[in-house]
Amino acid sequence: MVHALERLVVRHTHRLPLPAASAAEGSGDAAARRFDAALMSVGFKLSAGLLEELSRLPEETVLAVAARTLDTVRETVGDHVRHNVYFIDFPANVPDTFDFWMRCVAEALDDATARPGVLERLRAGVLDLLSLPSYGTYRHTYGEMLAAHDELIAAAGDRVTVLHPGGTLDEETTALYLSLAGSTTPLGDDHLRDLALLAAHRADGPQPEAIPVRENRAVVNRARLDVGADLLLDTVTDVLRLACALSDGDVTLREPTRFRALSRPVRRALLGGLDAVVAEAPAKLADVAAHREAWKRLGERLHPHEYPRWPHAAEVFAVARGERKAPSFDSRVEELLGRDDVVGAAGLLTSAPGRLLRALDRLLCAADGPKELDAVLAAFERAVPRVSGRVLLSLREHVQNRTGEPGDRRVFVNRFGAAWVTADTRPPLPPAVRERLCAVLDAETGRRLPAPGHLLVDPAVLDVALPLGGRATAAGFGVLPRGSVSPVDGELLRFFTYWKQTARSTDYDLSALVLDADYATVTWLSYTALTSVEGRHSGDITDAPDGASEFIDLRLGAVRGSYIVPQVNLYSGEDFEEVEESFFGFMLREAEQRGRPFEPRTVRMKSDLRGPGRVALPLAFERGEDGGWRARWLHLYLRGNPSANQVEENRVSVAVLLRGLLARTPLTVRHLVDLMASDATTTTWWNGSTPSDGPVTYIGLERPADLPPGSRVLTPENLRDLIPA
């Protein structure tokens, strides 16, 4: 378990927890330098401070730390598996698609076993490529593939991710626990699992001042229940989420949970907590209707009738069964709006300020005349100080995209990454209203942001989108929130995907769609188009019992379009949530570098593929006005077909979706930097040199070495901490 916690710290913070130094002088200098050299082979490096700290430790301690850390960072960038390719010389000597298929047919006809079946299918006029013995399976070993490639030539542009010295494991895990548990924005599923592991070890230790996100609170409450600590409950839904956590279900309550049998002490804890919540605020019974069926199923496990000393808890289940009326808050709002009483609805919503801000656009559109409009805006201004920073920023992003321009599109993305686009038929918000909303929201956000002191900012982080939702960022390495933009520097862009099936034969297809400035198809690369002017495909693998990889190599200077959209299509077998493992990433290289198909030093991004759709769209690449390329992060999944998904079939839906997404302007780090700069004593753009005149608040893509003691560091790994409470 100690090793698992250490892995969490390294992945989340790029800091290495250090064991306590022994009383005797260490002799780990040589081992630390070998460790540093091994890290550099996968694109990581020890900071000067960390190298010095490790050199003081015994050699055997350094070697043990090195072995664990190397395993962690290799898995982080996808180097923990063997990436073989179908065409052994890829990207060289990739054949024309039709010639390759004909070669597979010829090889099958030369095979005495396969020949009769192939002839029969040829006579019928339809030949399935998957029936050919040489199609879709590796024809060489991983070692033979490695032998066919030269060593990677080092280049100045190769990625180097620096690992920094941390405190003790206890200090680092406590700090990470406090950061995740106290996050002001929802966490993704992977971060929730990490929080659960940390909470199991820290539930009886230091706690964050507040746990504002309900899903986080459910995970922490489960750990607190295990150690006998008081539960953090202030709504009936908190109890329902905790019950889901105890059954390893969905604490977001979006998916139904199959509740397990609960022990008597756990049942008493849940019912006692539920009784206390309702006794203190009976109006909270109105929240039961939103999850009526879940409450019914939970009641079958809790047996509230066996505990007459908690009558208020029993009322919850009476409401769920329809035996007692408890009109929901939303139904009362809808009743007022149904009578066109916009002012009354706004007044009622002031008691639930978060809901007021989420309904604000609807209220403004329904307002009849200046008087009602002013009443809604006044209610909004009264509510603003009482809502979370995430809601403030979400509304700010919404308002800046309500331009009312002809042809505007609405884009909807759910928590699973499924997206759809439709025409925006809402009446436009008057410019004066938009300006008033933005001014109020910016003033309130600025008031909540802490004084940064000396603000040190890496300009490269300014176009990173604020992580306002947990599902807006996939788990992985070098991954940025949906809507972020990052520059792409290099001559060769190489996509890769890897998957390993769990039980059934599974075929994923890596493809890349090239679109022009009007989103019309220029070309694509896939198993049906192995070569083009733009690049090469490594070949189709159709079964992955031991894991399989596919690659696409693109020469950016040869791309004829304005957009490149890589995608992973589920052709057959297990979906992205069923396979044992699946991920996507991209590398950047210079033309002369050569090397193996997969070189960890050149990996810029590796993202886990875990979504409900059958077509994954991790990101897109767009050509700027200066001719340079940049990545636009998507983290989306299309529903696709039950099987046989192909880039040719979904290119129209991809183009429509991309057009709608690129028309939106996300709220980025630049927005908060502008607000913080007004309170900063000094604002400096980081240029590689670190100031030495006291602590700074640093915001950037990578943590610099040798920041002054006491500095606050905000990078993509903990950018959520930038969102005010």
Coordinates of N, CA and C in Angstrom, one line a residue, residues 357-466:
L357 N -28.8 31.0 -10.6 CA -27.8 31.3 -11.6 C -27.9 30.3 -12.8
R358 N -28.2 29.0 -12.5 CA -28.3 28.0 -13.6 C -29.5 28.3 -14.4
A359 N -30.5 28.9 -13.8 CA -31.8 29.2 -14.6 C -31.8 30.6 -15.1
L360 N -30.7 31.4 -14.9 CA -30.8 32.8 -15.2 C -31.1 33.1 -16.7
D361 N -30.5 32.4 -17.6 CA -30.7 32.6 -19.0 C -32.2 32.5 -19.3
R362 N -32.8 31.4 -18.8 CA -34.2 31.2 -19.1 C -35.1 32.3 -18.5
L363 N -34.8 32.8 -17.3 CA -35.5 33.8 -16.7 C -35.4 35.1 -17.5
L364 N -34.2 35.4 -17.9 CA -34.0 36.7 -18.7 C -34.7 36.6 -20.0
C365 N -34.8 35.4 -20.7 CA -35.5 35.3 -21.9 C -37.0 35.4 -21.7
A366 N -37.5 35.0 -20.6 CA -38.9 35.0 -20.3 C -39.4 36.3 -19.8
A367 N -38.5 37.2 -19.3 CA -38.9 38.5 -18.8 C -39.6 39.3 -19.8
D368 N -40.7 39.9 -19.4 CA -41.5 40.7 -20.3 C -41.4 42.2 -19.9
G369 N -40.5 42.9 -20.7 CA -40.3 44.3 -20.4 C -39.2 44.6 -19.5
P370 N -38.8 45.9 -19.5 CA -37.7 46.3 -18.6 C -37.9 46.1 -17.1
K371 N -39.1 46.2 -16.7 CA -39.3 46.1 -15.2 C -39.0 44.7 -14.8
E372 N -39.6 43.7 -15.5 CA -39.3 42.3 -15.1 C -37.8 42.0 -15.3
L373 N -37.2 42.5 -16.4 CA -35.8 42.2 -16.6 C -35.0 42.8 -15.4
D374 N -35.3 44.0 -15.0 CA -34.5 44.6 -13.8 C -34.7 43.7 -12.6
A375 N -35.9 43.2 -12.4 CA -36.2 42.4 -11.2 C -35.4 41.1 -11.2
V376 N -35.3 40.5 -12.4 CA -34.5 39.3 -12.5 C -33.0 39.6 -12.2
L377 N -32.5 40.7 -12.8 CA -31.1 41.0 -12.6 C -30.8 41.4 -11.2
A378 N -31.8 42.0 -10.5 CA -31.6 42.4 -9.1 C -31.5 41.1 -8.3
A379 N -32.4 40.1 -8.6 CA -32.3 38.8 -7.9 C -31.0 38.2 -8.1
F380 N -30.5 38.2 -9.3 CA -29.2 37.7 -9.6 C -28.1 38.3 -8.8
E381 N -28.1 39.6 -8.7 CA -27.0 40.3 -8.0 C -27.1 40.0 -6.5
R382 N -28.3 39.8 -6.0 CA -28.4 39.4 -4.5 C -27.9 38.0 -4.3
A383 N -28.0 37.1 -5.3 CA -27.6 35.7 -5.2 C -26.1 35.5 -5.4
V384 N -25.5 36.3 -6.2 CA -24.1 36.1 -6.6 C -23.1 35.8 -5.4
P385 N -23.2 36.6 -4.3 CA -22.2 36.3 -3.2 C -22.4 35.0 -2.5
R386 N -23.5 34.3 -2.8 CA -23.8 33.0 -2.1 C -23.6 31.8 -2.9
V387 N -23.1 31.9 -4.1 CA -22.9 30.7 -4.9 C -21.4 30.4 -5.0
S388 N -21.1 29.2 -5.4 CA -19.7 28.7 -5.5 C -19.0 29.4 -6.7
G389 N -17.7 29.4 -6.5 CA -16.9 30.0 -7.6 C -17.0 29.3 -8.9
R390 N -17.2 28.0 -8.8 CA -17.4 27.2 -10.1 C -18.6 27.6 -10.8
V391 N -19.7 27.9 -10.1 CA -21.0 28.3 -10.7 C -20.8 29.7 -11.3
L392 N -20.1 30.6 -10.6 CA -19.8 31.9 -11.1 C -19.1 31.8 -12.5
L393 N -18.0 31.0 -12.5 CA -17.2 30.9 -13.7 C -18.0 30.2 -14.8
S394 N -18.8 29.2 -14.5 CA -19.5 28.5 -15.5 C -20.5 29.5 -16.2
L395 N -21.2 30.3 -15.4 CA -22.1 31.3 -15.9 C -21.4 32.3 -16.7
R396 N -20.2 32.7 -16.3 CA -19.4 33.7 -17.0 C -19.0 33.2 -18.4
E397 N -18.6 31.9 -18.5 CA -18.3 31.3 -19.8 C -19.6 31.2 -20.7
H398 N -20.7 30.9 -20.0 CA -22.0 30.8 -20.8 C -22.3 32.2 -21.4
V399 N -22.2 33.2 -20.6 CA -22.6 34.6 -21.0 C -21.7 35.1 -22.1
Q400 N -20.4 34.8 -22.1 CA -19.6 35.3 -23.1 C -19.8 34.6 -24.5
N401 N -20.5 33.5 -24.4 CA -20.8 32.8 -25.7 C -22.2 33.0 -26.2
R402 N -23.0 33.9 -25.4 CA -24.4 34.2 -25.8 C -24.4 35.5 -26.7
T403 N -23.7 35.4 -27.8 CA -23.6 36.6 -28.7 C -24.8 36.9 -29.5
G404 N -25.6 35.8 -29.8 CA -26.8 36.0 -30.6 C -26.5 36.2 -32.1
E405 N -25.3 35.8 -32.5 CA -24.9 36.0 -33.9 C -25.8 35.0 -34.8
P406 N -26.1 35.4 -36.0 CA -26.8 34.5 -36.9 C -26.0 33.2 -37.1
G407 N -26.7 32.1 -37.1 CA -26.1 30.8 -37.3 C -25.4 30.2 -36.0
D408 N -25.6 30.9 -34.9 CA -25.0 30.3 -33.6 C -25.5 28.9 -33.4
R409 N -24.6 28.1 -32.8 CA -25.0 26.7 -32.5 C -24.9 26.5 -31.0
R410 N -25.7 25.7 -30.4 CA -25.6 25.3 -29.0 C -24.9 23.9 -29.0
V411 N -23.9 23.8 -28.1 CA -23.2 22.5 -27.9 C -23.5 22.0 -26.5
F412 N -23.9 20.7 -26.5 CA -24.1 20.1 -25.2 C -23.2 18.9 -25.0
V413 N -22.5 18.9 -23.9 CA -21.6 17.8 -23.5 C -22.0 17.3 -22.2
N414 N -22.3 16.0 -22.1 CA -22.7 15.4 -20.8 C -21.4 14.9 -20.0
R415 N -21.6 14.4 -18.8 CA -20.5 14.1 -18.0 C -19.7 12.9 -18.5
F416 N -20.3 12.1 -19.5 CA -19.7 11.0 -20.1 C -18.8 11.4 -21.3
G417 N -18.9 12.6 -21.7 CA -18.2 13.1 -22.9 C -19.0 13.0 -24.2
A418 N -20.2 12.5 -24.1 CA -21.1 12.5 -25.3 C -21.5 13.9 -25.6
A419 N -21.5 14.3 -26.9 CA -21.8 15.7 -27.3 C -22.7 15.7 -28.4
W420 N -23.5 16.8 -28.5 CA -24.3 17.0 -29.7 C -24.5 18.5 -29.9
V421 N -24.8 18.9 -31.1 CA -24.9 20.3 -31.5 C -26.3 20.5 -32.1
T422 N -26.8 21.7 -31.8 CA -28.1 22.0 -32.4 C -28.1 23.6 -32.6
A423 N -29.1 24.0 -33.4 CA -29.2 25.5 -33.7 C -29.6 26.2 -32.4
D424 N -29.1 27.4 -32.2 CA -29.5 28.2 -31.1 C -30.7 29.0 -31.4
T425 N -31.8 28.6 -30.9 CA -33.1 29.4 -31.2 C -33.5 30.3 -30.1
R426 N -32.7 30.5 -29.1 CA -33.0 31.4 -28.0 C -32.9 32.9 -28.5
P427 N -33.7 33.8 -28.0 CA -33.5 35.2 -28.3 C -32.2 35.7 -27.8
P428 N -31.5 36.6 -28.4 CA -30.2 37.1 -27.9 C -30.4 37.9 -26.7
L429 N -29.4 37.8 -25.8 CA -29.4 38.7 -24.7 C -28.9 40.1 -25.1
P430 N -29.5 41.1 -24.7 CA -29.1 42.5 -25.1 C -27.7 42.7 -24.6
P431 N -26.9 43.4 -25.4 CA -25.5 43.7 -25.0 C -25.3 44.3 -23.7
A432 N -26.2 45.2 -23.3 CA -26.1 45.9 -22.0 C -26.3 44.9 -20.9
V433 N -27.2 43.9 -21.1 CA -27.4 42.9 -20.1 C -26.2 42.0 -19.9
R434 N -25.6 41.6 -21.1 CA -24.4 40.8 -21.0 C -23.3 41.5 -20.3
E435 N -23.1 42.8 -20.6 CA -22.0 43.6 -20.0 C -22.3 43.6 -18.5
R436 N -23.5 43.8 -18.1 CA -23.8 43.9 -16.6 C -23.6 42.6 -15.9
L437 N -24.0 41.5 -16.5 CA -23.7 40.2 -16.0 C -22.2 39.9 -15.8
C438 N -21.5 40.2 -16.9 CA -20.0 39.9 -16.8 C -19.3 40.8 -15.8
A439 N -19.8 42.1 -15.6 CA -19.1 43.0 -14.7 C -19.4 42.5 -13.2
V440 N -20.6 42.0 -13.0 CA -20.9 41.5 -11.6 C -20.1 40.2 -11.3
L441 N -20.1 39.3 -12.3 CA -19.4 38.1 -12.1 C -17.9 38.2 -11.9
D442 N -17.4 39.1 -12.7 CA -15.9 39.4 -12.6 C -15.6 40.0 -11.3
A443 N -16.4 41.0 -10.8 CA -16.1 41.6 -9.5 C -16.2 40.6 -8.4
E444 N -17.2 39.7 -8.4 CA -17.3 38.8 -7.3 C -16.2 37.7 -7.4
T445 N -15.8 37.3 -8.6 CA -14.7 36.3 -8.7 C -13.4 37.0 -8.2
G446 N -13.1 38.2 -8.6 CA -11.9 38.9 -8.2 C -11.9 39.1 -6.7
R447 N -13.0 39.3 -6.1 CA -13.0 39.5 -4.6 C -12.6 38.2 -3.9
R448 N -13.0 37.1 -4.5 CA -12.7 35.8 -3.8 C -11.3 35.3 -4.1
L449 N -10.6 35.7 -5.1 CA -9.3 35.2 -5.4 C -8.3 35.7 -4.4
P450 N -7.4 34.9 -3.9 CA -6.4 35.3 -2.9 C -5.4 36.3 -3.5
A451 N -4.9 37.2 -2.7 CA -3.9 38.1 -3.2 C -2.6 37.3 -3.5
P452 N -2.2 37.3 -4.8 CA -1.1 36.4 -5.2 C 0.3 36.9 -4.8
G453 N 0.4 38.1 -4.3 CA 1.8 38.6 -4.1 C 2.5 38.8 -5.4
H454 N 3.7 38.2 -5.5 CA 4.4 38.3 -6.8 C 3.8 37.2 -7.7
L455 N 3.2 37.6 -8.8 CA 2.5 36.6 -9.7 C 3.5 36.3 -10.8
L456 N 3.9 35.1 -11.0 CA 4.8 34.6 -12.0 C 4.0 33.7 -12.9
V457 N 3.9 34.0 -14.2 CA 3.0 33.3 -15.1 C 3.8 32.9 -16.4
D458 N 3.7 31.6 -16.7 CA 4.2 31.1 -18.0 C 3.2 31.4 -19.1
P459 N 3.5 32.2 -20.1 CA 2.5 32.5 -21.1 C 1.9 31.3 -21.8
A460 N 2.5 30.2 -21.8 CA 2.0 29.0 -22.4 C 0.8 28.5 -21.8
V461 N 0.5 28.9 -20.5 CA -0.7 28.4 -19.8 C -1.9 29.2 -20.0
L462 N -1.8 30.3 -20.6 CA -2.9 31.3 -20.7 C -4.1 30.7 -21.4
D463 N -3.9 29.9 -22.4 CA -5.0 29.4 -23.2 C -5.5 28.0 -22.7
V464 N -5.1 27.6 -21.5 CA -5.6 26.4 -20.9 C -7.0 26.7 -20.3
A465 N -8.0 25.9 -20.7 CA -9.3 26.1 -20.2 C -9.4 25.8 -18.7
L466 N -10.2 26.5 -18.0 CA -10.4 26.3 -16.6 C -11.1 24.9 -16.4

